[in-house]
Amino acid sequence: MTMVSDAPALQQTSEPADNAAAPSRAARYARPLLGILLPLTLALGWELVVWLGWSNGRLVPPPSRVFATIAELARSGELVRHIAATLWRVSLGFAFGVVAGTLLGAISGYWSLARRLLDPTVQALRAIPSLAWVPLFILWLGIFETSKVALIAVGVFFPVYLGVMGAILIVDRKIVEVGRTFRLSGFAMIRRILLPAVLPAYVVSLRVGLGLGWMFVVAAELIGASEGLGYLLLDGQQLGKPAQILAAIVIFAILGKLTDWLIELAAAPFLRWQDAFGPAKGA
Amino acid sequence: MLALDRVSKTYPNGVAALARFSAEIRQGEIIAIIGGSGCGKSTLLRAIAGLDRASSGTVTLDNEAIASPHAKIGIIFQEPRLLPWLSVADNIGFGLTDLPATERREKVVRALERVGLVDKAQAWPRELSGGQAQRVAIARALVPQPEVLLLDEPFSALDAFTRRDLQDHLLDLWADTRPTLILVTHDVDEAVVLADRVLVMRPRPGRLFDQIEINLARPRDRNSPLFENFKRSVLTSLDRSLDRSVPDRDATQGPGQAMWW
Ligand SMILES: Nc1ncnc2c1ncn2[C@@H]1O[C@H](COP(=O)(O)OP(=O)(O)OP(=O)(O)O)[C@@H](O)[C@H]1O
Ligand SMILES: [Mg+2]
């Protein structure tokens, strides 16, 4: 993940630009540049080492060869196909996981009877290392898309469930009382008090869930796939092409960061009111 | 009229926070409730607000029993409790959603003018000072025009200067529609400046100990000898309420008991 270190740049977008002492253009880019410095130095150093012939760079290919591989894959159209396959799986799994996690988390958080009924089971299931489900899913759902999406959904489900339930449980009683003094009905209370109150924690749990989704798509695609970035990894290992493995890793990093950023971007307008130490951060 | 008839509250843990509290409060009257810490002032206020149920006894507003929050009763807490995700204007309009948008906006603007925060209309609550935030809370509670406004130590977290300012401000706002005000306070000065009547409570179990009518014309001069006199009598009563050797005046003989229906 060190390859893409534009995180500080993203924080800037969520900060109001009305800062009295608006940083100069140079200063604004200096901070993210600082983060890129280390990986960039390492990459250039390695490039130099290989270029000077001190190493043949066969097992650890220099950046130029990794990017050449990416360019090659892109030219042949392979890259788009693999990215599309992986993105599709993550999106589907993420969608299912988020819907299930949000629904069950909300029910458990809002309704204590349901929590007593449901939560112990969910917690027990959570204790199972999720990869242990793989054989079962393959047996039940086949080795094609369904079992992969299911595995990703499982990975996304737990952080979202926990995040939603936990956020509802810690909503400030004092704020809820304000709603009560204005005689909000159950539904209005949810819409006007609970929903905005849990939103920051919810966004964090979505980002954690997405991170796990990306983790699990690799697992799912390593198990058996004919396309996808995980397949590229496996293919690169079996055919002894480290440049292809690194290319896939770089693309994972970019996609992971990009999708995370999309969530942050979509949530930002709803979270401007926050009075926190720093902008809410995912894991 | 707000009538409290033998209101008692025993918490589930067995604490008798309030015992047989009775009082009658005229429409438009300003009541200050004063008493030692833990003598059940907040408990009483929450029972009147309908936030907590009394274990026994009744609270009635114009012959209507109060068991849950009521449109005619507003409350201001010790902390402003603004909703952090709403702008100042939206916070003030929070209780007005039943009204058409234009009418709502008008009322909010008028309230903003009234509490002197027009320039903060679009600010977030986090951008307000403590006193400003409490002013927004007052506006939010007043804008639906409650008949009874309850205030639980609303100014106790503010510095003396801001507190005085807001006390005067509260009286100003009160004069607009003259709701009944019931104000819990620790500050004798505040009680005498604001109230028509001071109710002194005594703890364990929380009950009414004494009532002092403040027959002073408004605006009241904090430095007048008369003002000092009233302050002294409230203080004396407060001291006696905390002195265990002083017997209870039989609270059931108080004027609050003259209820025959
Ligand atoms: N939710 C609760 N559960 C149990 N006991 C409570 C609860 N709230 C208050 N009490 C107890 O009831 C008594 C009265 O509390 P209350 O908050 O009404 O006092 P108060 O007069 O408002 O005190 P203060 O001036 O310190 O605010 C106290 O002894 C307190 O410990
Ligand atoms: Mg209190």
XYZ file of C-alpha atoms in Angstrom, chain B residues 58-237:
180
model
C -50.018 13.688 39.463
C -48.867 16.597 37.380
C -51.698 18.403 35.636
C -51.593 21.325 33.255
C -54.991 23.001 32.913
C -56.604 19.813 34.195
C -54.769 17.657 31.692
C -52.592 14.967 33.257
C -48.950 14.975 32.095
C -47.410 11.555 31.658
C -45.269 12.106 28.585
C -43.719 15.150 26.897
C -46.395 17.696 26.065
C -46.560 20.311 23.331
C -47.269 23.059 25.856
C -44.273 22.233 28.026
C -40.722 23.008 26.952
C -37.486 22.291 28.761
C -33.997 23.724 28.733
C -31.248 21.617 30.214
C -28.050 22.533 31.955
C -26.173 21.880 28.713
C -27.482 23.384 25.462
C -27.956 19.926 23.884
C -27.974 21.329 20.384
C -28.037 18.818 17.577
C -24.513 19.041 16.184
C -25.559 18.116 12.643
C -28.022 20.993 12.302
C -27.161 24.611 11.727
C -28.130 27.127 14.390
C -31.239 28.095 12.399
C -32.304 24.470 11.930
C -31.752 23.787 15.617
C -34.071 26.631 16.523
C -36.662 25.398 14.052
C -36.386 21.806 15.259
C -39.751 21.804 16.995
C -41.601 23.537 14.189
C -41.674 20.864 11.506
C -45.459 20.797 11.508
C -45.570 24.337 10.183
C -45.322 25.282 6.501
C -41.758 26.129 5.496
C -42.262 29.870 5.054
C -43.958 30.333 8.412
C -41.278 28.245 10.010
C -38.517 30.323 8.485
C -40.172 33.537 9.645
C -40.392 32.310 13.213
C -36.789 31.164 13.188
C -35.601 34.500 11.847
C -37.575 36.350 14.480
C -36.166 34.111 17.205
C -32.643 34.648 15.897
C -33.168 38.374 16.053
C -34.616 38.062 19.519
C -31.561 36.242 20.890
C -29.159 38.368 18.854
C -27.650 35.602 16.752
C -28.748 36.569 13.258
C -25.178 36.447 12.006
C -24.807 32.902 13.356
C -27.867 31.483 11.581
C -25.865 29.197 9.341
C -23.106 28.365 11.835
C -22.632 24.878 13.255
C -23.199 24.451 16.991
C -19.500 23.688 17.447
C -18.717 27.206 16.328
C -20.674 28.822 19.179
C -19.482 29.950 22.588
C -21.152 28.432 25.638
C -23.377 31.442 26.158
C -24.364 31.616 22.500
C -25.186 27.919 22.483
C -27.396 28.304 25.537
C -29.152 31.221 23.852
C -29.880 28.976 20.878
C -31.259 26.370 23.279
C -33.515 28.995 24.842
C -34.715 30.089 21.406
C -35.343 26.489 20.396
C -37.474 25.898 23.477
C -39.368 29.186 23.200
C -40.106 29.244 19.498
C -42.977 26.702 19.683
C -44.477 29.056 22.312
C -44.868 26.676 25.237
C -47.140 27.632 28.101
C -44.666 26.239 30.583
C -40.909 26.440 30.231
C -38.753 24.370 32.541
C -35.109 25.307 33.069
C -32.691 23.035 34.908
C -29.736 25.165 36.010
C -29.581 26.678 32.545
C -26.838 29.181 33.291
C -24.738 27.305 35.820
C -21.999 26.469 33.341
C -21.494 30.104 32.351
C -19.350 32.836 33.825
C -20.975 35.425 36.076
C -21.058 38.084 33.389
C -22.704 35.947 30.741
C -25.068 34.583 33.343
C -26.383 38.027 34.247
C -26.714 38.893 30.631
C -28.762 35.784 29.937
C -30.929 36.275 33.011
C -31.961 39.689 31.743
C -32.384 38.219 28.314
C -34.620 35.471 29.610
C -36.856 38.025 31.327
C -37.073 39.966 28.085
C -38.120 36.878 26.178
C -40.524 35.903 28.917
C -42.259 39.254 28.587
C -43.145 38.461 24.952
C -45.616 35.664 25.642
C -45.425 35.312 29.424
C -45.127 31.561 29.748
C -44.858 29.959 33.155
C -41.172 29.593 34.015
C -39.906 27.002 36.457
C -36.226 27.461 37.019
C -33.943 25.225 39.043
C -30.925 27.090 40.322
C -28.143 27.015 42.889
C -27.714 30.730 42.672
C -29.689 32.731 45.272
C -29.039 35.918 43.342
C -30.521 34.387 40.220
C -33.580 33.138 42.103
C -34.312 36.560 43.575
C -33.700 38.420 40.337
C -36.032 36.262 38.315
C -38.679 34.664 40.462
C -42.092 35.671 41.714
C -41.834 32.838 44.177
C -38.896 30.765 45.422
C -39.528 27.174 46.447
C -36.931 25.783 48.824
C -36.496 22.022 48.848
C -34.885 19.786 51.400
C -33.214 16.447 50.706
C -33.648 12.781 51.651
C -36.332 12.428 50.586
C -36.647 15.478 48.373
C -39.579 17.571 49.508
C -40.851 21.106 49.673
C -39.502 22.972 52.691
C -40.446 26.591 52.285
C -41.833 29.158 49.880
C -40.819 32.783 49.682
C -42.776 35.299 47.669
C -40.570 37.912 46.063
C -42.731 41.005 45.956
C -40.384 43.175 43.981
C -41.291 45.146 40.892
C -39.353 44.421 37.707
C -36.817 45.390 36.568
C -35.179 44.566 39.840
C -32.186 46.414 41.139
C -29.642 43.915 42.352
C -28.135 46.487 44.677
C -31.247 47.713 46.433
C -31.624 46.985 50.171
C -34.948 45.289 49.499
C -33.256 42.941 47.084
C -30.679 42.173 49.763
C -33.438 41.438 52.224
C -35.060 38.890 49.969
C -31.718 37.313 49.270
C -31.083 37.029 52.980
C -34.422 35.382 53.660
C -33.875 32.862 50.860
C -30.412 32.111 52.207
C -31.726 31.693 55.730
C -34.393 29.344 54.539
